[in-house]
PDB file of C-alpha atoms in Angstrom:
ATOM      1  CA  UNK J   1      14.176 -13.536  -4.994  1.00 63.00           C
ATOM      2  CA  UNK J   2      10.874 -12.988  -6.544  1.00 76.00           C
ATOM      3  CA  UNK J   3       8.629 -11.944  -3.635  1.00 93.00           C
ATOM      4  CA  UNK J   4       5.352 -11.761  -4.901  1.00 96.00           C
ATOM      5  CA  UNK J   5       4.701 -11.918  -8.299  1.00 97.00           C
ATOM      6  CA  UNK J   6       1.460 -10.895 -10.515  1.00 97.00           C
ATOM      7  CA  UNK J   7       0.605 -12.242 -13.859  1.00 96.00           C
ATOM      8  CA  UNK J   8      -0.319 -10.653 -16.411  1.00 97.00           C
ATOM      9  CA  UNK J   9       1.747  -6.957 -15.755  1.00 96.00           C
ATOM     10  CA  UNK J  10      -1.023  -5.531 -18.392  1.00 96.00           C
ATOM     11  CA  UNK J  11      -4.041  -6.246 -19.924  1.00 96.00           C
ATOM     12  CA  UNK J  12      -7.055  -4.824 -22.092  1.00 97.00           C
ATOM     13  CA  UNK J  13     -10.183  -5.823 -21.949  1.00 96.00           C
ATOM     14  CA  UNK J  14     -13.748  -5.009 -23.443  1.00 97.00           C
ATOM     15  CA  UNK J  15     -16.998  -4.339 -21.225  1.00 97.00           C
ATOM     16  CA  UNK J  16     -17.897  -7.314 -19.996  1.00 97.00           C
ATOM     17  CA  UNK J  17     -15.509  -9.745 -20.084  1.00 97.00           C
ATOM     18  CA  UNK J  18     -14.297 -11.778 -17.506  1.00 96.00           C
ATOM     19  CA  UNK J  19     -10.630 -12.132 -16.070  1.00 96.00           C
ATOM     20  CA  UNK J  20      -8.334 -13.762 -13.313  1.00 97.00           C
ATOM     21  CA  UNK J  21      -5.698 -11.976 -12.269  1.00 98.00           C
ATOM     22  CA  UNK J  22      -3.397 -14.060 -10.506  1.00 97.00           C
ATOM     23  CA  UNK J  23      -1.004 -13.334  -7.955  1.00 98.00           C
ATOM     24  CA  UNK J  24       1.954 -15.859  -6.004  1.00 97.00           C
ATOM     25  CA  UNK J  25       4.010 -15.107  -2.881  1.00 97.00           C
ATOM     26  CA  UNK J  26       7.069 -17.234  -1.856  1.00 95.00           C
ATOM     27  CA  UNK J  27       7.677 -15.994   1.433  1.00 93.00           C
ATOM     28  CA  UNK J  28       5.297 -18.412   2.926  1.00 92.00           C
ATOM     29  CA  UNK J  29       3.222 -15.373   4.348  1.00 91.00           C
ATOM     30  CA  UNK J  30      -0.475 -15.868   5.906  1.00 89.00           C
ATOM     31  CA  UNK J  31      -1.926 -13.143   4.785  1.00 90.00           C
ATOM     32  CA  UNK J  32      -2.348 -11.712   1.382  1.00 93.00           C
ATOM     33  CA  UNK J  33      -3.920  -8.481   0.033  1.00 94.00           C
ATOM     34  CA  UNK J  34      -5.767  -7.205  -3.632  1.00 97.00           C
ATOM     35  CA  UNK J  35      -6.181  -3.071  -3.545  1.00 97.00           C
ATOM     36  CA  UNK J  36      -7.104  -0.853  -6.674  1.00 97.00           C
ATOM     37  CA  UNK J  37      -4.952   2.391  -7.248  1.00 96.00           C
ATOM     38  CA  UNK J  38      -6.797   4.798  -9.037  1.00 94.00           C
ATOM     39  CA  UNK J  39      -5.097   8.091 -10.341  1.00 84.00           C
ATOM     40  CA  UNK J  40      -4.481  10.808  -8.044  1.00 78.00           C
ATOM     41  CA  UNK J  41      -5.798   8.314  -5.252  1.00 82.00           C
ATOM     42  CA  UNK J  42      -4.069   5.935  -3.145  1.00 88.00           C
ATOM     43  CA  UNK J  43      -4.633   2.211  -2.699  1.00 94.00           C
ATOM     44  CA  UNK J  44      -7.891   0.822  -1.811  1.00 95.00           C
ATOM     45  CA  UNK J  45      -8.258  -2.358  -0.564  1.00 94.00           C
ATOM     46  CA  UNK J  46     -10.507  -4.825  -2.556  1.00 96.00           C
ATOM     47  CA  UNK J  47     -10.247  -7.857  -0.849  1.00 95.00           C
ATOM     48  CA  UNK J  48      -7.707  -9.802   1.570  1.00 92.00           C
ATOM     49  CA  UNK J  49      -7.170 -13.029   2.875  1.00 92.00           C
ATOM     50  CA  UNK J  50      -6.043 -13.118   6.483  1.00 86.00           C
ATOM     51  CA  UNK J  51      -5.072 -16.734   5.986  1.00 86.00           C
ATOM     52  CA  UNK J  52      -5.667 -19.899   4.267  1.00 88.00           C
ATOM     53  CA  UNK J  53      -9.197 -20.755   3.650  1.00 88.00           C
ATOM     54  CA  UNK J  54     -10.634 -17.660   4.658  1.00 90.00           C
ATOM     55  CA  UNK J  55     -11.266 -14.394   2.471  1.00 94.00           C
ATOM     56  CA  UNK J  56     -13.040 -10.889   3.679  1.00 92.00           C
ATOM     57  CA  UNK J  57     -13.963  -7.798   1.988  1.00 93.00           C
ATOM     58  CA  UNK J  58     -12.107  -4.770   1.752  1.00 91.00           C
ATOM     59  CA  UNK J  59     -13.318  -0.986   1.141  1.00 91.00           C
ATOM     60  CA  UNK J  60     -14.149  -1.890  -2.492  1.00 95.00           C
ATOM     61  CA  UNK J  61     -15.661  -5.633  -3.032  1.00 96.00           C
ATOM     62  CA  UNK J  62     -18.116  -4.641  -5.732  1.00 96.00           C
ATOM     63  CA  UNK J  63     -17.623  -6.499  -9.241  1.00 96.00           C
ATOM     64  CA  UNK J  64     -14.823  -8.748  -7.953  1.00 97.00           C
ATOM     65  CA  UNK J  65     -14.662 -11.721  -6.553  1.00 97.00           C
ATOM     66  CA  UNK J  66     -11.229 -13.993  -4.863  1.00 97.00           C
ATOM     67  CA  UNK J  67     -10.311 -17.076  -4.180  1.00 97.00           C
ATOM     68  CA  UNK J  68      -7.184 -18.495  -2.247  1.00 95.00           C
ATOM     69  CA  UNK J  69      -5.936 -21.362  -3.698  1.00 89.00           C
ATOM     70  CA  UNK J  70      -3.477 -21.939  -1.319  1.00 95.00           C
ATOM     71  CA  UNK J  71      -1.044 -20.531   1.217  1.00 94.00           C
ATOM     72  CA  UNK J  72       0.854 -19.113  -1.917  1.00 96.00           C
ATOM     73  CA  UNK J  73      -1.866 -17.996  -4.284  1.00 97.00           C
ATOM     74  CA  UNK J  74      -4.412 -15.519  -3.813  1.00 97.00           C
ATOM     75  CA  UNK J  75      -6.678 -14.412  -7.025  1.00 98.00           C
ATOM     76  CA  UNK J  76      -8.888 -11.701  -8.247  1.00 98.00           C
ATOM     77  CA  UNK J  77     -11.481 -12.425 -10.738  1.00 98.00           C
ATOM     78  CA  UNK J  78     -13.483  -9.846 -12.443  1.00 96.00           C
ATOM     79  CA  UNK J  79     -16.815 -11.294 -14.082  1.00 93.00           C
ATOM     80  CA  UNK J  80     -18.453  -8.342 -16.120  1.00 96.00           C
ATOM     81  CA  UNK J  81     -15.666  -5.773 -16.381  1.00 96.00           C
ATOM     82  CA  UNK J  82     -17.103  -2.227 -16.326  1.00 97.00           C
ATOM     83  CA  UNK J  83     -15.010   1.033 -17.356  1.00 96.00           C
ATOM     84  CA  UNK J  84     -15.004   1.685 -13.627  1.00 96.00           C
ATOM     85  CA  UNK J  85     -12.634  -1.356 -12.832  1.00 97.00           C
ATOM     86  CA  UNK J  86      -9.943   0.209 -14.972  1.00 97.00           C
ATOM     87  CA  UNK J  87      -7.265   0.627 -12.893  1.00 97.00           C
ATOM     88  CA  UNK J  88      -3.550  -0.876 -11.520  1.00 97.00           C
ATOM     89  CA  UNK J  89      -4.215  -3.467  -9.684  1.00 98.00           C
ATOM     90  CA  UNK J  90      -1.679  -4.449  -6.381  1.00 97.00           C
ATOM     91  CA  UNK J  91      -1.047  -7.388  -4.839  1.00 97.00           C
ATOM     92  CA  UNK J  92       0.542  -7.892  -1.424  1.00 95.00           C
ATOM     93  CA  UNK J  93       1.380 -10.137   1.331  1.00 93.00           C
ATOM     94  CA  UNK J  94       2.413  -9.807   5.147  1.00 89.00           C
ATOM     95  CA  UNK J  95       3.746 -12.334   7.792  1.00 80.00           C
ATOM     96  CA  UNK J  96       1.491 -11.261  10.471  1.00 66.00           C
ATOM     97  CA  UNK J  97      -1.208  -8.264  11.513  1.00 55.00           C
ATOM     98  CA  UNK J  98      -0.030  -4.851  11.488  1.00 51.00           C
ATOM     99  CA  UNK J  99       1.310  -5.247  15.098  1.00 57.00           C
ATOM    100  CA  UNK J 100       4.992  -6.229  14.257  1.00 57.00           C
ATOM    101  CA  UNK J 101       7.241  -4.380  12.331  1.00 58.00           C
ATOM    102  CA  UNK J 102       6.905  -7.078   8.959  1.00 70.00           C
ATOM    103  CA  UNK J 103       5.381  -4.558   6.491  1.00 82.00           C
ATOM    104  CA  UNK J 104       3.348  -5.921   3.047  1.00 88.00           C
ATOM    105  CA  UNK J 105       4.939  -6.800   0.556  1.00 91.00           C
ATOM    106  CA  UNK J 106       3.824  -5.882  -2.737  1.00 95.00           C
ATOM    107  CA  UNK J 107       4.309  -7.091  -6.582  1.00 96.00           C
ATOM    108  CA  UNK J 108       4.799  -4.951  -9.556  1.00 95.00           C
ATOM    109  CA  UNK J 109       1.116  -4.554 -10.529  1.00 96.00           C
ATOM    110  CA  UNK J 110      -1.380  -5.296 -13.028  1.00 97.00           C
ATOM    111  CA  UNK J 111      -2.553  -2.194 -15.689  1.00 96.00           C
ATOM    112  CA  UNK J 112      -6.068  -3.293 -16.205  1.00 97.00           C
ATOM    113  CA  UNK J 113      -7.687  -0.928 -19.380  1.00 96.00           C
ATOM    114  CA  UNK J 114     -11.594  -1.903 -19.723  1.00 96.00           C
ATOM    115  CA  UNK J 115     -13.157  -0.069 -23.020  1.00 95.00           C
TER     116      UNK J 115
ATOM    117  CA  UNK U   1     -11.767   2.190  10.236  1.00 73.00           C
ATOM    118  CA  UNK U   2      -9.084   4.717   9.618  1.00 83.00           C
ATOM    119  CA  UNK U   3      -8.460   7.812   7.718  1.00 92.00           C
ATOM    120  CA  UNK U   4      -5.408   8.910   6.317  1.00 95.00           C
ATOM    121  CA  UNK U   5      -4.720  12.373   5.178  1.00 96.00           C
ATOM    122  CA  UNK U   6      -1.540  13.799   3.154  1.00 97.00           C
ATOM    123  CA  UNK U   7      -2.511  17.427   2.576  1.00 96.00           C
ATOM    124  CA  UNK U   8       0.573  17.934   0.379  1.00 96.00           C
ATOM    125  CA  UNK U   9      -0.452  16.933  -3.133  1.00 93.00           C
ATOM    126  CA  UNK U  10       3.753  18.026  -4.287  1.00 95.00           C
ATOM    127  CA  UNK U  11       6.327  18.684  -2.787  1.00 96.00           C
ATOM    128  CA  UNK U  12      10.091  20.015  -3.580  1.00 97.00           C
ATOM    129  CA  UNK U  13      13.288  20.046  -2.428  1.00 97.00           C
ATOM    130  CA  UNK U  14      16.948  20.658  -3.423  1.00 97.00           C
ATOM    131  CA  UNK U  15      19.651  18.009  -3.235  1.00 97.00           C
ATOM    132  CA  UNK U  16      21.091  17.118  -0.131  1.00 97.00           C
ATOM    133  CA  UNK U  17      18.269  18.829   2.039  1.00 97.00           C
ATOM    134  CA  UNK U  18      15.805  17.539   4.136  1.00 98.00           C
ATOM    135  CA  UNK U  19      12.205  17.649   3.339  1.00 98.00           C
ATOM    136  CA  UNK U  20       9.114  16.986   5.871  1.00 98.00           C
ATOM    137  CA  UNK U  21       5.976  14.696   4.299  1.00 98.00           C
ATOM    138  CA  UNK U  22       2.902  15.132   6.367  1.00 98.00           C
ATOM    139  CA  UNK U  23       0.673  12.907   7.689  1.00 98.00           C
ATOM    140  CA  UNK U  24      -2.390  12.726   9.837  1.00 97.00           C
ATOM    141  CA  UNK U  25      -4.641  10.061  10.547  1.00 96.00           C
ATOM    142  CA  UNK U  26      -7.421   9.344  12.410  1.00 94.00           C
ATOM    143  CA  UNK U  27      -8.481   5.853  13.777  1.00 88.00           C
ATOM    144  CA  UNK U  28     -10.604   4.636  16.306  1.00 84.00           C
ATOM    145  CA  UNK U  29      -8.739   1.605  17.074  1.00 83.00           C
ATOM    146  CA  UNK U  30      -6.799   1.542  20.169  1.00 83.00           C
ATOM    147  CA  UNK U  31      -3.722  -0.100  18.536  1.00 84.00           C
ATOM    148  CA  UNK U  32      -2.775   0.445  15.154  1.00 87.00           C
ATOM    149  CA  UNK U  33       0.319   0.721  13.269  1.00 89.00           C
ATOM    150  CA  UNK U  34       2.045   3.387  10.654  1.00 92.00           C
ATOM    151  CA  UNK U  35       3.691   3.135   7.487  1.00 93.00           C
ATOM    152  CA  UNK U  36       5.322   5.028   4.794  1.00 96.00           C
ATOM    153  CA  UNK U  37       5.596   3.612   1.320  1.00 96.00           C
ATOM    154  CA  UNK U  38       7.393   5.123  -1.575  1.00 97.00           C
ATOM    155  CA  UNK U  39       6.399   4.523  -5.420  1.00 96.00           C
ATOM    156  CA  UNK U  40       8.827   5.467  -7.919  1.00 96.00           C
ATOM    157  CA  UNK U  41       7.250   6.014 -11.474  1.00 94.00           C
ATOM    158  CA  UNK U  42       8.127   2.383 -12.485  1.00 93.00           C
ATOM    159  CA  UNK U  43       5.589   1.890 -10.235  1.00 92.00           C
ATOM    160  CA  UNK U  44       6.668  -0.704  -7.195  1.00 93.00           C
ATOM    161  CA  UNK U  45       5.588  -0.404  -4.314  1.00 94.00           C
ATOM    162  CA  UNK U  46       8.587   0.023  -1.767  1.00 95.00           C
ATOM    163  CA  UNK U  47       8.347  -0.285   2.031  1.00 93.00           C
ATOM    164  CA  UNK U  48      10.387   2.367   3.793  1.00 96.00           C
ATOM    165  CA  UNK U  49       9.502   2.792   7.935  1.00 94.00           C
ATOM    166  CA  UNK U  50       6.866   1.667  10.472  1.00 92.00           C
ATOM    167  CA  UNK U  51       5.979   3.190  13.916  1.00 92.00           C
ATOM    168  CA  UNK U  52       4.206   1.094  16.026  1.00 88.00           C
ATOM    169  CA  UNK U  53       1.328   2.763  18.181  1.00 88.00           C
ATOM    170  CA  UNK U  54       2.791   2.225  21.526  1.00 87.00           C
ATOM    171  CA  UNK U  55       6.336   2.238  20.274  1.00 87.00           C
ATOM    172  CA  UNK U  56       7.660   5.110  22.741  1.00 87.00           C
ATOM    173  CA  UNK U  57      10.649   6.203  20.054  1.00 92.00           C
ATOM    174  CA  UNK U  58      10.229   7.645  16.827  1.00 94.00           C
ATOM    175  CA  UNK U  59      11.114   4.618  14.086  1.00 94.00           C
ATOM    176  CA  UNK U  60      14.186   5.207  11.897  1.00 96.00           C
ATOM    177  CA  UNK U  61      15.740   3.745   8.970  1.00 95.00           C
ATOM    178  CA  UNK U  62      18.659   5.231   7.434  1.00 97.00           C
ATOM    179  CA  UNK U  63      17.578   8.782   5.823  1.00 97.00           C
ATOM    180  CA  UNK U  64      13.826   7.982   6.757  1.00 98.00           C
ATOM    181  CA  UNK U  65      12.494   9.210  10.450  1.00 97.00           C
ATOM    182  CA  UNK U  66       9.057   9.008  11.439  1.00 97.00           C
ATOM    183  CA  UNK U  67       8.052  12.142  13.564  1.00 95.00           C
ATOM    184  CA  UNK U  68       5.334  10.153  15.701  1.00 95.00           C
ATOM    185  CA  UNK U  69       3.116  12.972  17.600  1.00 95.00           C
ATOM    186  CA  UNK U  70       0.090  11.051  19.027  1.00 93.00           C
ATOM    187  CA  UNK U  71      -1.451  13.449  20.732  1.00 93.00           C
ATOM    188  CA  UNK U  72      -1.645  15.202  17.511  1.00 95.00           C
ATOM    189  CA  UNK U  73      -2.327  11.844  15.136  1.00 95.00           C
ATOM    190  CA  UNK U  74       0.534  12.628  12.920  1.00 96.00           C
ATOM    191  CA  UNK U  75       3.373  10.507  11.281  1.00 96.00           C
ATOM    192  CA  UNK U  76       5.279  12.671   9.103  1.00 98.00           C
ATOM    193  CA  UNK U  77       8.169  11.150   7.152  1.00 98.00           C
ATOM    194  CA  UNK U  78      10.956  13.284   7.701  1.00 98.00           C
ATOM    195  CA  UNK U  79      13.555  12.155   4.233  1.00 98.00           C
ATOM    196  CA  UNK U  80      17.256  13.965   5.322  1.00 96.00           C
ATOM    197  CA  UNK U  81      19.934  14.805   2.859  1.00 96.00           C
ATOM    198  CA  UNK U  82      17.570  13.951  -0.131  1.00 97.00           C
ATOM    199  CA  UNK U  83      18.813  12.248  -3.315  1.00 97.00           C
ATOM    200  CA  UNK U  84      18.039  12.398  -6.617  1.00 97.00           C
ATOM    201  CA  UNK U  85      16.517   8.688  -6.289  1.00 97.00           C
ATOM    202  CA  UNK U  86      14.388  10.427  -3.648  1.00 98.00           C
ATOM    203  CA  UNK U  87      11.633  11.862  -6.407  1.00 98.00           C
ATOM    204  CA  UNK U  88       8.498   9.584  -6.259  1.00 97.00           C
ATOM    205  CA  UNK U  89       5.251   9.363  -4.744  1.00 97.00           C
ATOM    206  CA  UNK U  90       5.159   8.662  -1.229  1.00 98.00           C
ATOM    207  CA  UNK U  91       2.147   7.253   0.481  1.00 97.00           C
ATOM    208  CA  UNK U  92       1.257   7.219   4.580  1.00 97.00           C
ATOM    209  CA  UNK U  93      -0.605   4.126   5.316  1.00 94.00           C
ATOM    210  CA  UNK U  94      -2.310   2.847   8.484  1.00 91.00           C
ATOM    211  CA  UNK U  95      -3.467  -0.628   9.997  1.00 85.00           C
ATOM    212  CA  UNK U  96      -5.484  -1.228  13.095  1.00 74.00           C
ATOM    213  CA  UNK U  97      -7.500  -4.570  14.701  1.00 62.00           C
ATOM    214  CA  UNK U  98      -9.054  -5.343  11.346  1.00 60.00           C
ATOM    215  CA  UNK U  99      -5.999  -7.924  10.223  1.00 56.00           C
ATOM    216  CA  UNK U 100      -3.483  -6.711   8.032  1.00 69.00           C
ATOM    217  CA  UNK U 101      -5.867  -4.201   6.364  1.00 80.00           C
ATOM    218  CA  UNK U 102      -4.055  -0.946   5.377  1.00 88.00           C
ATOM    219  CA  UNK U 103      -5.663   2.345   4.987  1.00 91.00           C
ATOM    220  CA  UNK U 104      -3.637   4.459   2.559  1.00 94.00           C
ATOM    221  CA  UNK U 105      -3.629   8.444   2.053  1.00 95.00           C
ATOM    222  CA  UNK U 106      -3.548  10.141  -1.087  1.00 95.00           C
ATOM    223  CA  UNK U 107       0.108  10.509  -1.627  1.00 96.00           C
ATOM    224  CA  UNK U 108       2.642  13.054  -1.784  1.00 97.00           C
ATOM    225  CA  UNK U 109       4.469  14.104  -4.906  1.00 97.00           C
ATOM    226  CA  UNK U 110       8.205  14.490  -3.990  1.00 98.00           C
ATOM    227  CA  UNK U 111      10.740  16.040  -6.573  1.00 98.00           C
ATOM    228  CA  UNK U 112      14.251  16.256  -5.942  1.00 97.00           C
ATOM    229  CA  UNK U 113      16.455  18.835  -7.726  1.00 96.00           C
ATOM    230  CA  UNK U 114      19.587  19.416  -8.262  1.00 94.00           C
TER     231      UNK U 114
END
């Protein structure tokens, strides 16, 4: 029953390094989702991937980049981390648009630390 | 685009009482789509209710209700005979025509005493 599932659940990094953070769903859903939670803020979407092949920006594209592998993997690449990027990263995934009831479902998060 | 707006930063609440989260949102899509997510401090993300736009009944699920009041744009989570398990953050989210995209508020604090 693992849903979707991130790897790694924390990480530390230096300014300017570069990172994938990778991110599976087994419940063979189309779309898939990468937001940013920031303290005392809710999530912001970074990018999303409606459905296989294709890839749009959210509210907050800057520094990152994605790339769906397939229907089950959807990941987030950061090529210069900046202090900014620190954050806990979400992953999610949803059967269809927000017109049915099928809500995203979302893994347990990445806690990204850039000094 | 929508905006989602949880003017309650905390919130408290005794045991076994019910407690009203508030929600308004503004969108300019003409469909569009409601959610409440709850995030205990281990972190998760956990669905809880949806309320369709043209849904004519408030959405329930067990202890959640959604107060839907269009006219008004607000979605308030309405939490009855709260639980210890109850304290978290809670986050109103909304989706319109863009695909799947999800506009979350700020949160609400919720803490449950006993």
């Amino acid at each position: 029953n693992a849903g979707v599932t991130q790897t790694p659940k924390f990480q530390v990094l230096k300014t300017g390094q570069s990172m994938t953070l990778q991110c599976a769903q087994d419940m063979n859903h189309n779309s898939m989702y990468w937001y940013r939670q920031d303290p005392g803020m809710g999530l912001r979407l970074i990018y999303y991937s409606a459905s296989e092949g294709t890839t749009d920006k959210g509210e907050v594209p800057n520094g990152y980049n994605v790339s769906r592998l397939n229907k089950r993997e959807f990941s987030l690449r950061l090529e210069s981390a900046a202090p900014s990027q620190t954050s806990v990263y979400f992953c999610a995934s949803s059967d269809v648009g927000v017109f049915s009831n099928q809500p995203q479902h979302f893994g347990d998060g990445t806690r990204l630390s850039i000094l | 685009a929508q905006k989602i707006t949880q003017t309650q930063p905390g919130m408290f609440v005794q045991e076994k009482e019910a407690v009203t989260l508030d929600c308004t949102y503004d969108t300019s899509d003409p469909s569009y789509g409601l959610f409440w997510y709850k995030q205990p401090s281990s972190g998760e993300m956990i669905f809880l209710i949806y309320q369709g736009s043209y849904d004519q009944q408030n959405a329930t699920e067990g202890r959640y209700s959604l107060n839907f009041q269009k006219a008004r744009k607000s979605a308030n989570l309405v939490i009855s005979a709260s639980q210890l398990g109850d304290s978290a953050m809670y986050f109103c989210a909304a989706g319109g025509t863009s695909y799947g995209k999800l506009t979350f508020g700020q949160g609400t604090i919720l803490t449950v005493h006993p």
